[in-house]
Coordinates of C-alpha atoms in Angstrom, one line a residue:
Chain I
X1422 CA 0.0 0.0 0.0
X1423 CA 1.3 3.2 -1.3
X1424 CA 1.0 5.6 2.0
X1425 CA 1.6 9.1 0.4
X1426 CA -1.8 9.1 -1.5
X1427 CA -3.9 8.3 1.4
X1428 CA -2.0 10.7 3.3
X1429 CA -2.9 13.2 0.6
X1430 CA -6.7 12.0 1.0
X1431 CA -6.1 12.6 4.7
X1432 CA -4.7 15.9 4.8
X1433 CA -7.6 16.9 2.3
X1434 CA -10.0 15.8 4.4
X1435 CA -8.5 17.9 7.6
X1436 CA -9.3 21.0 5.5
X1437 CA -12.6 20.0 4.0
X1438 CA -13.1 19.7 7.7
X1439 CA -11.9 23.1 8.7
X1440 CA -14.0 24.8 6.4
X1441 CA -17.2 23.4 7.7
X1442 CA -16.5 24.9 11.4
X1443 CA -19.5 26.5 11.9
X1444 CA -21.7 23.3 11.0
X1445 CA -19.3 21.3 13.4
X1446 CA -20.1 23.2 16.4
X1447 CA -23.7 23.6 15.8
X1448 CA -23.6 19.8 15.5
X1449 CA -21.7 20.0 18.6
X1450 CA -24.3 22.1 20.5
X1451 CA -27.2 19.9 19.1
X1452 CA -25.5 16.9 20.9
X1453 CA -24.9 19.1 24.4
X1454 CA -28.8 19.4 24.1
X1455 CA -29.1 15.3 24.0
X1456 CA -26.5 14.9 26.7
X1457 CA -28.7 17.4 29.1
X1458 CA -31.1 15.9 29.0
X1459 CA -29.5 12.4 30.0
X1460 CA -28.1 14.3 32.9
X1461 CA -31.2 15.2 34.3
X1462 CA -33.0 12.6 33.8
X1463 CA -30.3 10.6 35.8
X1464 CA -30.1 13.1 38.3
X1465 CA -34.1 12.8 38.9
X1466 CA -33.4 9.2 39.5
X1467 CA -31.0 9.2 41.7
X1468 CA -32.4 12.4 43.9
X1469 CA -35.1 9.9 44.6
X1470 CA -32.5 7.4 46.2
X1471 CA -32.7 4.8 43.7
X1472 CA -28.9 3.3 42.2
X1473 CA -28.3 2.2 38.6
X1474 CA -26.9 -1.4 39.0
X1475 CA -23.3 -0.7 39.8
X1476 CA -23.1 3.2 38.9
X1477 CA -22.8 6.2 41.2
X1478 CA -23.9 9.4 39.8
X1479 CA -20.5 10.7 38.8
X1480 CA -19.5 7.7 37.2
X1481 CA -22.8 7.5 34.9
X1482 CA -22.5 11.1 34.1
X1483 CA -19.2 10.2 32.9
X1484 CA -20.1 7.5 31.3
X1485 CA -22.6 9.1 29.0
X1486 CA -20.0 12.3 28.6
X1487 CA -17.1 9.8 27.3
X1488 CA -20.0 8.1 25.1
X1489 CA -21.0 11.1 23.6
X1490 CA -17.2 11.8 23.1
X1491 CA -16.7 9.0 21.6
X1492 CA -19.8 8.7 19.7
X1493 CA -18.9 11.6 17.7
X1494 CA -15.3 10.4 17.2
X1495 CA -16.6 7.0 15.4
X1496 CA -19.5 8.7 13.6
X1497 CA -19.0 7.8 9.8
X1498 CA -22.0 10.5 8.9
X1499 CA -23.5 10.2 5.2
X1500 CA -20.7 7.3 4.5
X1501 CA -23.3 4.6 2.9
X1502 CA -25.2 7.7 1.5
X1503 CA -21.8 8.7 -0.3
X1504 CA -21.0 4.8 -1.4
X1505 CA -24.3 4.1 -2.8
X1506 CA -24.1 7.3 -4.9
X1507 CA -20.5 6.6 -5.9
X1508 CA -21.5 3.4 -7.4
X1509 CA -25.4 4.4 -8.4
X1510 CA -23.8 7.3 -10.7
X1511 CA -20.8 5.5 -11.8
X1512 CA -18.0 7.6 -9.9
X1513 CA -16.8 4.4 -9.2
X1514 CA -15.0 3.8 -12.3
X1515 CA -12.9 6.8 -11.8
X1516 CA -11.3 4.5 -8.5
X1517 CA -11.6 1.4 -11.1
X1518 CA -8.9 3.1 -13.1
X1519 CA -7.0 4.8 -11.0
X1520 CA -4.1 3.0 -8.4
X1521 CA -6.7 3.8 -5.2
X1522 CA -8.6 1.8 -3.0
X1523 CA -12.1 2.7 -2.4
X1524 CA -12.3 1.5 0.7
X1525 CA -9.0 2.8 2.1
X1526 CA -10.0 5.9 0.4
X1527 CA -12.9 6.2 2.5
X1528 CA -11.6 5.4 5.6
X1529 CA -8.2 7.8 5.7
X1530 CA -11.0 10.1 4.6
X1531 CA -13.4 8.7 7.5
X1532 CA -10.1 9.1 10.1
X1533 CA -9.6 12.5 9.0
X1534 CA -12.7 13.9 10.0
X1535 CA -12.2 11.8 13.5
X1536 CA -9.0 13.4 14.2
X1537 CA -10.1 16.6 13.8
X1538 CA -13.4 15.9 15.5
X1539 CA -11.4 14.6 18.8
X1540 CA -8.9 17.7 18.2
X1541 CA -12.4 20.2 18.7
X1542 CA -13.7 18.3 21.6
X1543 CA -10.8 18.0 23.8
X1544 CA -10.4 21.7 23.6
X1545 CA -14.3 22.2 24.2
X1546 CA -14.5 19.8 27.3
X1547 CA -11.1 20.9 28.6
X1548 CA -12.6 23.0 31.5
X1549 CA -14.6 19.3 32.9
X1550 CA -11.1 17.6 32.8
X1551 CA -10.6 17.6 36.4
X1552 CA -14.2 16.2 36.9
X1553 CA -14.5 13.8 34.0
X1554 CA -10.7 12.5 33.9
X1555 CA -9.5 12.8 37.4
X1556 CA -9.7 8.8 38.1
X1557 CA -8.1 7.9 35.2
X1558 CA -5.0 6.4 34.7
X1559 CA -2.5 7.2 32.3
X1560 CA -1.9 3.4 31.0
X1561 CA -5.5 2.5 30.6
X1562 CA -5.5 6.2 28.8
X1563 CA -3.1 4.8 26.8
X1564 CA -4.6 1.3 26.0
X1565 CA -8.1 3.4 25.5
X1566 CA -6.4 5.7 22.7
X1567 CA -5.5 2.7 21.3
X1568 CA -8.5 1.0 21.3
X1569 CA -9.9 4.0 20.2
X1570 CA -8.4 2.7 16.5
X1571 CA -10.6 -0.6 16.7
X1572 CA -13.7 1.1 17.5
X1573 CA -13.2 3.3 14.8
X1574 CA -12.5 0.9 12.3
X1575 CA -14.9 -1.7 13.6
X1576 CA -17.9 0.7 13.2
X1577 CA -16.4 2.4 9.9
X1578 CA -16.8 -1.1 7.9
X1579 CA -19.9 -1.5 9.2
X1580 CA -21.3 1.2 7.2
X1581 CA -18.8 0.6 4.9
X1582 CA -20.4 -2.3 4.0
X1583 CA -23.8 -1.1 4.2
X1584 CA -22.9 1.4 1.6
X1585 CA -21.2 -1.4 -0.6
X1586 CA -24.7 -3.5 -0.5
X1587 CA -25.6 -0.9 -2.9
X1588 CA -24.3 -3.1 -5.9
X1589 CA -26.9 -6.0 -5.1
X1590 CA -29.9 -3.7 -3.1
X1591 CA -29.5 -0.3 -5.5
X1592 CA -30.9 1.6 -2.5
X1593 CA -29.5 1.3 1.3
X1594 CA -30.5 4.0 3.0
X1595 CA -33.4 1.9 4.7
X1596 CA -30.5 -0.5 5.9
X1597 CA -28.2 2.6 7.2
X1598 CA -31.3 4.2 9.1
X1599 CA -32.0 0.3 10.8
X1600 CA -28.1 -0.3 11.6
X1601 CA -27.4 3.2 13.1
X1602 CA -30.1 2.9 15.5
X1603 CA -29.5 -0.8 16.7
X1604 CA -25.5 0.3 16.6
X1605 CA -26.4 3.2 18.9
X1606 CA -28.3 1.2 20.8
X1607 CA -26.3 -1.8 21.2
X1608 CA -23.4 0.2 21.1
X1609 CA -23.9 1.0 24.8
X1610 CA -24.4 4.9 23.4
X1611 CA -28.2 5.2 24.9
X1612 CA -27.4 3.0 28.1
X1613 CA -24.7 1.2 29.7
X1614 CA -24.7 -2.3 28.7
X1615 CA -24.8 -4.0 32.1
X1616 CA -27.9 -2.6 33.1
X1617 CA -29.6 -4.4 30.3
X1618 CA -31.9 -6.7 31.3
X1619 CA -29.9 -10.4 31.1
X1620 CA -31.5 -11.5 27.4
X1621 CA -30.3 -8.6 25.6
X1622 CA -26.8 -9.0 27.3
X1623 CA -26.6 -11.9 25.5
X1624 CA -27.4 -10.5 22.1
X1625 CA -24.5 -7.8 23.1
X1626 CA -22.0 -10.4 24.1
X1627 CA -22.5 -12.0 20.2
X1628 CA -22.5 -8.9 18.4
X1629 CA -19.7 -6.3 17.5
X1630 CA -21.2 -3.5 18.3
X1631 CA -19.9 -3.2 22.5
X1632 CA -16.4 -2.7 21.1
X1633 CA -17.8 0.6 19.5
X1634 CA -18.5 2.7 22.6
X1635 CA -19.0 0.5 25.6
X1636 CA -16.0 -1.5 26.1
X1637 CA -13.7 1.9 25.1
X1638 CA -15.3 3.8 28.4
X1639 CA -14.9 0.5 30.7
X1640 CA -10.7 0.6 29.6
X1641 CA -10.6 4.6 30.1
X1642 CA -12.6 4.2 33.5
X1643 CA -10.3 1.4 34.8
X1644 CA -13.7 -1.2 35.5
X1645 CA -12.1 -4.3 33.3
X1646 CA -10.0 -7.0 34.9
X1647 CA -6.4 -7.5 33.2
X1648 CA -8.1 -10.8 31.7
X1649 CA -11.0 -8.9 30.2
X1650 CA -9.4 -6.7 29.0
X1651 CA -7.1 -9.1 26.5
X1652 CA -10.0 -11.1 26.0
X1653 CA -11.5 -7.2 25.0
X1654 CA -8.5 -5.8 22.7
X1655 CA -8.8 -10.0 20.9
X1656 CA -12.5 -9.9 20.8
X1657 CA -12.5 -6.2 19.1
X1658 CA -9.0 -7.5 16.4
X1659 CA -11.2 -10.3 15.5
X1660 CA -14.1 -8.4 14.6
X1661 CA -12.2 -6.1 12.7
X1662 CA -10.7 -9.0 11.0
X1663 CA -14.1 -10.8 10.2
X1664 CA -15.2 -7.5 9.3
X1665 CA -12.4 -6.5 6.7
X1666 CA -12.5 -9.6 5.2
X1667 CA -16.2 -9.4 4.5
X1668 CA -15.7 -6.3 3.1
X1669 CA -13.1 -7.3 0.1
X1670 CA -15.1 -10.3 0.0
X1671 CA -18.8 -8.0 -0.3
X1672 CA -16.9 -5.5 -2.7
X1673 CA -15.3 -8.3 -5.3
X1674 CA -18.7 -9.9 -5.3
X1675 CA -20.6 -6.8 -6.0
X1676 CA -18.0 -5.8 -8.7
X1677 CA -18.8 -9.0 -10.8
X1678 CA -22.5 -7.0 -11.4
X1679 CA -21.3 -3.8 -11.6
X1680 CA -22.3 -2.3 -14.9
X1681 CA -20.3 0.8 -15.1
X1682 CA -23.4 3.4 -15.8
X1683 CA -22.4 6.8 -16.2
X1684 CA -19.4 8.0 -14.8
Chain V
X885 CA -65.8 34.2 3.6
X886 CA -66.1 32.0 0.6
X887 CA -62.8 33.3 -1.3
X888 CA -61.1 31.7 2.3
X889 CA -62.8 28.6 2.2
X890 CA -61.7 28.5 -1.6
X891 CA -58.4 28.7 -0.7
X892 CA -58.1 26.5 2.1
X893 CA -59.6 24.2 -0.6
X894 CA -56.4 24.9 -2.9
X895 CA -54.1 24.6 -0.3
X896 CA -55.6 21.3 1.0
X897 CA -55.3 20.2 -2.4
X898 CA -51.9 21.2 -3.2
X899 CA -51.1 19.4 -0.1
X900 CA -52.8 16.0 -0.8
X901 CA -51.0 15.7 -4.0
X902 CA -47.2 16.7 -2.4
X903 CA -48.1 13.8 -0.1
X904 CA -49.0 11.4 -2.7
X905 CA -45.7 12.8 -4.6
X906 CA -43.6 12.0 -1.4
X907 CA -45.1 8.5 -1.3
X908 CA -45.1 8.0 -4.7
X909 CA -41.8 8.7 -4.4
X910 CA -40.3 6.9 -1.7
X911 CA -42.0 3.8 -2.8
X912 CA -40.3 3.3 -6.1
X913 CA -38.2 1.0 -4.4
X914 CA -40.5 -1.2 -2.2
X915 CA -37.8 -3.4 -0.2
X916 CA -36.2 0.1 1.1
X917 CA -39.5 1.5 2.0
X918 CA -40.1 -1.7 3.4
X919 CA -37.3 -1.7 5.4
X920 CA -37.1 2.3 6.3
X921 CA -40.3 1.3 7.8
X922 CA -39.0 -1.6 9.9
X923 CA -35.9 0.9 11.1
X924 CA -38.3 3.0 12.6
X925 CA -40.4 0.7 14.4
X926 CA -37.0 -1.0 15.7
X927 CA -36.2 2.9 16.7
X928 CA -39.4 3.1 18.6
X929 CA -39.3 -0.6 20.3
X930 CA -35.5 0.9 21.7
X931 CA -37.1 3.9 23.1
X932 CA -39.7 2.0 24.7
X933 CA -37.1 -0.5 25.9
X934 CA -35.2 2.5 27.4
X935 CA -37.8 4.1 29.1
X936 CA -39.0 0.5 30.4
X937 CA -35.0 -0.3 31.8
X938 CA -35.1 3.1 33.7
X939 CA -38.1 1.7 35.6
X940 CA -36.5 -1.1 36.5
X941 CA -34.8 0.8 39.2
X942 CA -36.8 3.3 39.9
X943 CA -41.1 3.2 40.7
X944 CA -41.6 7.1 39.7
X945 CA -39.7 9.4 37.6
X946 CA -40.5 13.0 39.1
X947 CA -43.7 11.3 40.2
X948 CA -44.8 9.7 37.6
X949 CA -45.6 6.0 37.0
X950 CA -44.1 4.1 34.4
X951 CA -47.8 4.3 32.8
X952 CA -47.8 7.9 33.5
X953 CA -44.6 8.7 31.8
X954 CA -45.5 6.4 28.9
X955 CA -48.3 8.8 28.0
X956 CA -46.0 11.3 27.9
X957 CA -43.6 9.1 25.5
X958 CA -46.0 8.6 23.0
X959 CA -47.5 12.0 22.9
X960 CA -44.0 13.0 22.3
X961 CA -44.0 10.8 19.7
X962 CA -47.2 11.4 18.3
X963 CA -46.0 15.2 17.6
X964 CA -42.3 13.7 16.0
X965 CA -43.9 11.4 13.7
X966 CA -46.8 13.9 12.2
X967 CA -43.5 16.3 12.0
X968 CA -42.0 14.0 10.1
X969 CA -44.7 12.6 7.9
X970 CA -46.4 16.2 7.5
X971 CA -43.3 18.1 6.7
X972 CA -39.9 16.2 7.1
X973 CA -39.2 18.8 10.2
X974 CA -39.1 21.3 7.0
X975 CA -35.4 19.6 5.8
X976 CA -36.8 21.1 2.3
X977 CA -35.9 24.8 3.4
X978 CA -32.1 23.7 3.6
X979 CA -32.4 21.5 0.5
X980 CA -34.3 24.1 -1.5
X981 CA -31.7 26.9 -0.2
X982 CA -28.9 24.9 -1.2
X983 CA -29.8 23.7 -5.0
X984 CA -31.3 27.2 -5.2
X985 CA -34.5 25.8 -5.8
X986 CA -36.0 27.6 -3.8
X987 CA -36.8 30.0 -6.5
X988 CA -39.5 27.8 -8.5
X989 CA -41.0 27.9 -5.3
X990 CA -41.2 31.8 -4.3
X991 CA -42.0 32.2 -7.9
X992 CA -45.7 29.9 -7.8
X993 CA -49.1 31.9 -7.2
X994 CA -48.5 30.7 -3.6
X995 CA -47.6 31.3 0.1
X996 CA -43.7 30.0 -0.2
X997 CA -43.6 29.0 3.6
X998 CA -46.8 26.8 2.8
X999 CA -45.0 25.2 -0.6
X1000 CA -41.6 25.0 0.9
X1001 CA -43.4 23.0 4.2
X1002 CA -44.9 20.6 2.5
X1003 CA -42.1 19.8 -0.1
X1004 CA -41.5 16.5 1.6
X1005 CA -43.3 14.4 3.8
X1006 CA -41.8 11.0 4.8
X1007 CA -44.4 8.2 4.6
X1008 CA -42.3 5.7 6.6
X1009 CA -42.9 8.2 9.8
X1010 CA -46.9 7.0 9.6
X1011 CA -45.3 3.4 11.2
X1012 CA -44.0 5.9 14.2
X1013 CA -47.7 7.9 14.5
X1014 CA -49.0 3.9 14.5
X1015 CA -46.8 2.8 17.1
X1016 CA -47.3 6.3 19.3
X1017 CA -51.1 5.4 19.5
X1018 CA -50.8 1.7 20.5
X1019 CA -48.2 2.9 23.1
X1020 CA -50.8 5.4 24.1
X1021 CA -53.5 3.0 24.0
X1022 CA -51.6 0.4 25.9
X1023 CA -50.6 3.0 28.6
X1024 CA -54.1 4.3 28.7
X1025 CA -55.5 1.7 30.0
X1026 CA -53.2 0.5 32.6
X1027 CA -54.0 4.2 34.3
X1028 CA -56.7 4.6 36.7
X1029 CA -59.1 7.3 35.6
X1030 CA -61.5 7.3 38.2
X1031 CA -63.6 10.4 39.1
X1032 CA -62.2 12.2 35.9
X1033 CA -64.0 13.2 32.9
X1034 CA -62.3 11.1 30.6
X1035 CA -64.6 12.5 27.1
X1036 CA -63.5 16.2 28.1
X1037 CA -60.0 15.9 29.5
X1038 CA -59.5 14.0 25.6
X1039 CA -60.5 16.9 24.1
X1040 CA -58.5 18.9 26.0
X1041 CA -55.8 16.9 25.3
X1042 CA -56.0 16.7 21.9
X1043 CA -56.3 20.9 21.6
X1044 CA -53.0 21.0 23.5
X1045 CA -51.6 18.0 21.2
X1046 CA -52.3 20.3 18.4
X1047 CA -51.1 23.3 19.9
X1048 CA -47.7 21.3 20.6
X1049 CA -47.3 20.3 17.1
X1050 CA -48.0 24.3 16.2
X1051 CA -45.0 25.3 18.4
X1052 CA -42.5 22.5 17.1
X1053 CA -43.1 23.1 13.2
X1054 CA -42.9 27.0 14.8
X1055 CA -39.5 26.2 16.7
X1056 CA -38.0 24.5 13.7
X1057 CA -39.1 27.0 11.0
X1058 CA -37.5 29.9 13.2
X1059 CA -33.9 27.9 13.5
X1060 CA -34.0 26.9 9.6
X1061 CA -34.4 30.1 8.4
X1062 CA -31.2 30.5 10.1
X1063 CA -30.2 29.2 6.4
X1064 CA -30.6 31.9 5.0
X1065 CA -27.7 33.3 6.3
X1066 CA -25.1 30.5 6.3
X1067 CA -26.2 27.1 4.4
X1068 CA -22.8 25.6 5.6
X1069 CA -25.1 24.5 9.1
X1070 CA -26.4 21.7 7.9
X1071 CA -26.7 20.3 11.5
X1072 CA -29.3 22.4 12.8
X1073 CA -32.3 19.6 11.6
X1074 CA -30.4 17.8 14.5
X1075 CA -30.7 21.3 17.1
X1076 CA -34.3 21.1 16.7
X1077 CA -34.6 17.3 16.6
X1078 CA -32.5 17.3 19.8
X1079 CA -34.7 20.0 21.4
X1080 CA -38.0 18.8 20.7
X1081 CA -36.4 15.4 21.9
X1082 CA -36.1 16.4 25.8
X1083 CA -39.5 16.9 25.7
X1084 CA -40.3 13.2 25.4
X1085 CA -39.3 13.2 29.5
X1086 CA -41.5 14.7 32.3
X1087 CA -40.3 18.1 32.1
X1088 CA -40.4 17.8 36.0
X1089 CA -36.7 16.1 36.2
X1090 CA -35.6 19.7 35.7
X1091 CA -35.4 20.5 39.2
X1092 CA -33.8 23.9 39.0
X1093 CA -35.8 26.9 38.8
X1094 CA -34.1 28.7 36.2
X1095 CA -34.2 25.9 33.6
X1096 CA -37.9 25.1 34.4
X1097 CA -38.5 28.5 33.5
X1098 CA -36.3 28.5 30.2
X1099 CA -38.0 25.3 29.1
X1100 CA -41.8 26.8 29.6
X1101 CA -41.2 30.0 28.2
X1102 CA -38.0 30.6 25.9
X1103 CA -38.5 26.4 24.5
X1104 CA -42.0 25.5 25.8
X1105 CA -41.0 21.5 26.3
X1106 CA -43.2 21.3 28.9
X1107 CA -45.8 22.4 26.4
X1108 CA -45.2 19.7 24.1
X1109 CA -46.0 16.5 26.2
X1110 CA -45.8 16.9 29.7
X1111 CA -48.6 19.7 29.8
X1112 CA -50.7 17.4 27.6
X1113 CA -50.5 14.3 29.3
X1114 CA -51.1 16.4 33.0
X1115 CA -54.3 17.7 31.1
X1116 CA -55.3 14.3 30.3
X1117 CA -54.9 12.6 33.7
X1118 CA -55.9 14.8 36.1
X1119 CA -58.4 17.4 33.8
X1120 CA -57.9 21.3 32.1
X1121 CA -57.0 24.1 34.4
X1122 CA -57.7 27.2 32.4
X1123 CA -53.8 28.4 33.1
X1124 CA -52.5 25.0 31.2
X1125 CA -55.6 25.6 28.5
X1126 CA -55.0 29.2 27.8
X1127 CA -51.0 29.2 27.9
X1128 CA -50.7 26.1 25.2
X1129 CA -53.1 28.2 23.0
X1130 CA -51.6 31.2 23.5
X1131 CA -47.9 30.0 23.1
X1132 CA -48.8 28.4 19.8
X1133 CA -50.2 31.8 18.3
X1134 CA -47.4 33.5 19.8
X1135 CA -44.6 31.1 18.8
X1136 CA -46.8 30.9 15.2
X1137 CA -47.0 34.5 14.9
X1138 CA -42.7 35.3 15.7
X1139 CA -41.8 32.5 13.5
X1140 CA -43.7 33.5 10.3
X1141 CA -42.5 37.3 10.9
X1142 CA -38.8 35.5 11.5
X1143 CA -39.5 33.5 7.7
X1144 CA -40.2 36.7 6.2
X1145 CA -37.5 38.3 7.4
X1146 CA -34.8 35.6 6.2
X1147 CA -36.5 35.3 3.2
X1148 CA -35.1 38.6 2.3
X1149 CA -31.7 37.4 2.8
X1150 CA -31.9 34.6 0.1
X1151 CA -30.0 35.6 -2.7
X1152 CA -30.3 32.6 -4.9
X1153 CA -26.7 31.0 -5.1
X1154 CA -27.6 28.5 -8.2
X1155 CA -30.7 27.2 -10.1

């Protein structure tokens, strides 16, 4: 793999970035309004005495900070949308011909915008440091950052994917509406995980989507074992494995009926 | 009198056949409609299932029973799903503003906030008003109504229902024609989305003063589901009557004069 191209892609993407400030923050105030709200609501609950399975108040309000955090860190945006026109209008022969990948294309692209969404935030929540960070450790800071790479990758060829689907489904957006809200969900980005009720625990252990937000905020809060955690880091590798694989395999399928139109 | 009856007749029309347009539309390809459906009922069945986990901790949120708040939930959703089927929370004033569109529109025999309102409704969002009213149903009659006027406090209800829905197509059209000025926020759909969303809560779990205040007044959430819900349990009190009328008109009024405004700033980048 030739780096210097997809470092070009990246660098691009930085500035396409940087000229959409304004709609960044705006996004970033329309989240603050979601993330009130879980605040209070939590508060209400435990102002009437009641305890969330394992969670003091702090630690859930920093639980659903981090997950916001992170949620916008691994948030791929229009990415199926953008596939499905790519090959729908025939843009795709212009990667056909030329010595780049579409999906690493897409995903330098996709970690461009991460970087500088991270970048934004940790100036906008500096102030909260000392409340949100002050447990934390600087090794499982370290081992989050890196696992910070898995989640963005694992939920990046999710979508990915989605978006390639377009070459047998012709439309996808139905399937991108249904995943985003089950990954949210399952994702541990509405609720923590291990409050869920024992029979949708189980559907969380089996599916990929914990390693997305949940399993990030248990490394950076220090609440996983040494063993879980390797178990964790093997568990997320794997599923990005499974997951790449699929992908090349999805894409060289779906390029055997590709009919070039337009272009 | 008649030339106004006329032309509600017209605009009814017009609005009928944008509808059908939209579902026309949206159905060319059955399996995605099929399964745009089936996303938001799954999107639905999570709320519910969040709503239900909270109260497996906790017996009352800000005093109300899980019933209780349910009612609330689904008026909430009620008011989301006819924003979305009715008008697509008015994403055609940033997509119209944008292609530069917008002028076939300001350019027709009629009133460009109606035209640019209706431009897309999303059909799917009818499986969201569905699931609302079984919610609402289901949580209706788990509640004891005894000693309450159940025919009147409905009616009530539903005048503040529709009063809700007046202030969250008002709210939105205020913060789109934001537009106007920059069409690089693209996000602000989600600022009203987001707003409108803390109102699917009690608005009583905002204990301090000052917010409570902000969120009756400046954002009426309280106005959107909680008020109607408190109207519906427990019967109208004039002050809860007269206030979700009033803020509608109000809200109604600021936001049209705020459209016509903006509109003066549209300077038609491409067509």
């Amino acid at each position: 793999m030739n780096s210097k191209k997809y470092w070009i892609i990246f660098k691009n993407g930085i500035n396409l970035q940087l000229i959409n400030r304004l709609d960044f923050f705006t996004g970033f105030i329309a989240e603050a309004f979601s993330l009130l709200i879980m605040i209070y609501l939590w508060l209400s609950v435990y102002r009437q005495g009641s305890q969330i399975g394992s969670y003091s108040l702090k630690a859930l309000i920093v639980y659903y900070v981090i997950s916001k955090l992170i949620g916008l860190i691994v948030k791929t945006g229009n990415l199926p949308k953008k596939i499905n026109m790519i090959i729908k209008m025939g843009e795709l022969n212009n990667y056909l011909v030329k010595p780049v990948n579409l999906m690493f294309n897409m995903f330098f692209f996709n970690i461009s915008e991460s970087i500088v969404r991270l970048a934004a935030l940790l100036i906008i929540t500096s102030p909260w440091y000392p409340y949100l960070f002050s447990n934390i450790l600087l090794i499982d800071f370290t081992i989050f950052a890196f696992f910070l790479l898995i989640s963005i990758s694992i939920n990046f060829l999710i979508f990915y994917m989605i978006g390639i689907l377009t070459f047998f489904l012709d439309e996808i957006i139905g399937l991108a509406s249904l995943f985003s809200v089950i990954a949210a969900f399952l994702s541990g980005l509405i609720i923590p995980l291990d409050i869920m009720p024992a029979q949708l625990k189980i559907i969380v252990g089996i599916l990929p989507f914990q390693y997305i937000v949940f399993v990030p905020i248990k490394i950076l809060t220090g609440d996983i074992t040494a063993h879980t955690l390797n178990s964790a880091i093997l568990g997320g590798m794997i599923w990005v494995l499974i997951l790449y694989l699929l992908a090349i395999y999805t894409y060289k399928s779906g390029l055997k009926k590709y009919e070039a139109f337009g272009g | 009198m008649k030339h106004l009856v006329a032309n509600i007749k017209i605009y009814l029309k017009i609005w009928m056949i944008s509808l059908r347009a939209s579902f026309i539309q949206r159905t060319a390809n059955r399996k995605n409609f099929v399964i745009i459906c089936f996303a938001v009922f799954i999107q639905m069945a999570l709320n519910l299932t969040f709503i239900n986990i909270i109260f497996r901790f906790i017996e009352k949120l800000s005093g109300w029973s899980f019933y209780q708040a349910l009612m609330i939930v689904s008026s909430y959703m009620i008011i989301e799903g006819l924003m979305w089927c009715t008008c697509a929370y008015l994403v055609g004033i940033y997509q119209n503003i944008y292609t530069g569109k917008l002028d076939n529109l300001l350019v027709k025999p009629k009133d460009a906030q109606f035209l640019v309102s209706i431009w897309r409704g999303d059909p799917e969002d009818w499986v969201r008003v569905l699931v609302a009213f079984g919610t609402f149903i289901y949580a209706f009659r788990h509640i004891d109504m005894a000693g309450q006027n159940i025919f009147l406090n409905f009616i009530f209800y539903s005048i503040l229902l529709a009063c809700a829905f007046i202030i969250t197509y008002s709210l939105s059209l205020a913060i789109k024609s934001i537009l106007f000025w920059s069409i690089e926020i693209n996000s602000l759909w989600q600022i009203t989305e987001n707003i409108t969303r803390m109102s699917q809560y009690p608005t009583d779990i905002f204990y301090h003063k000052l917010i409570r205040i902000f969120f009756s007044t400046m954002i009426p959430l309280a106005f959107l589901a909680t008020v109607p819900a408190k109207v519906l349990l427990y019967g109208p009190s004039p002050a809860h009557v007269l206030s979700g009328v009033g803020l509608a008109l109000i809200f109604f009024y600021l936001s049209r004069k705020f459209w016509l405004f903006a509109l003066r700033h549209y300077s038609s980048a491409s067509n």
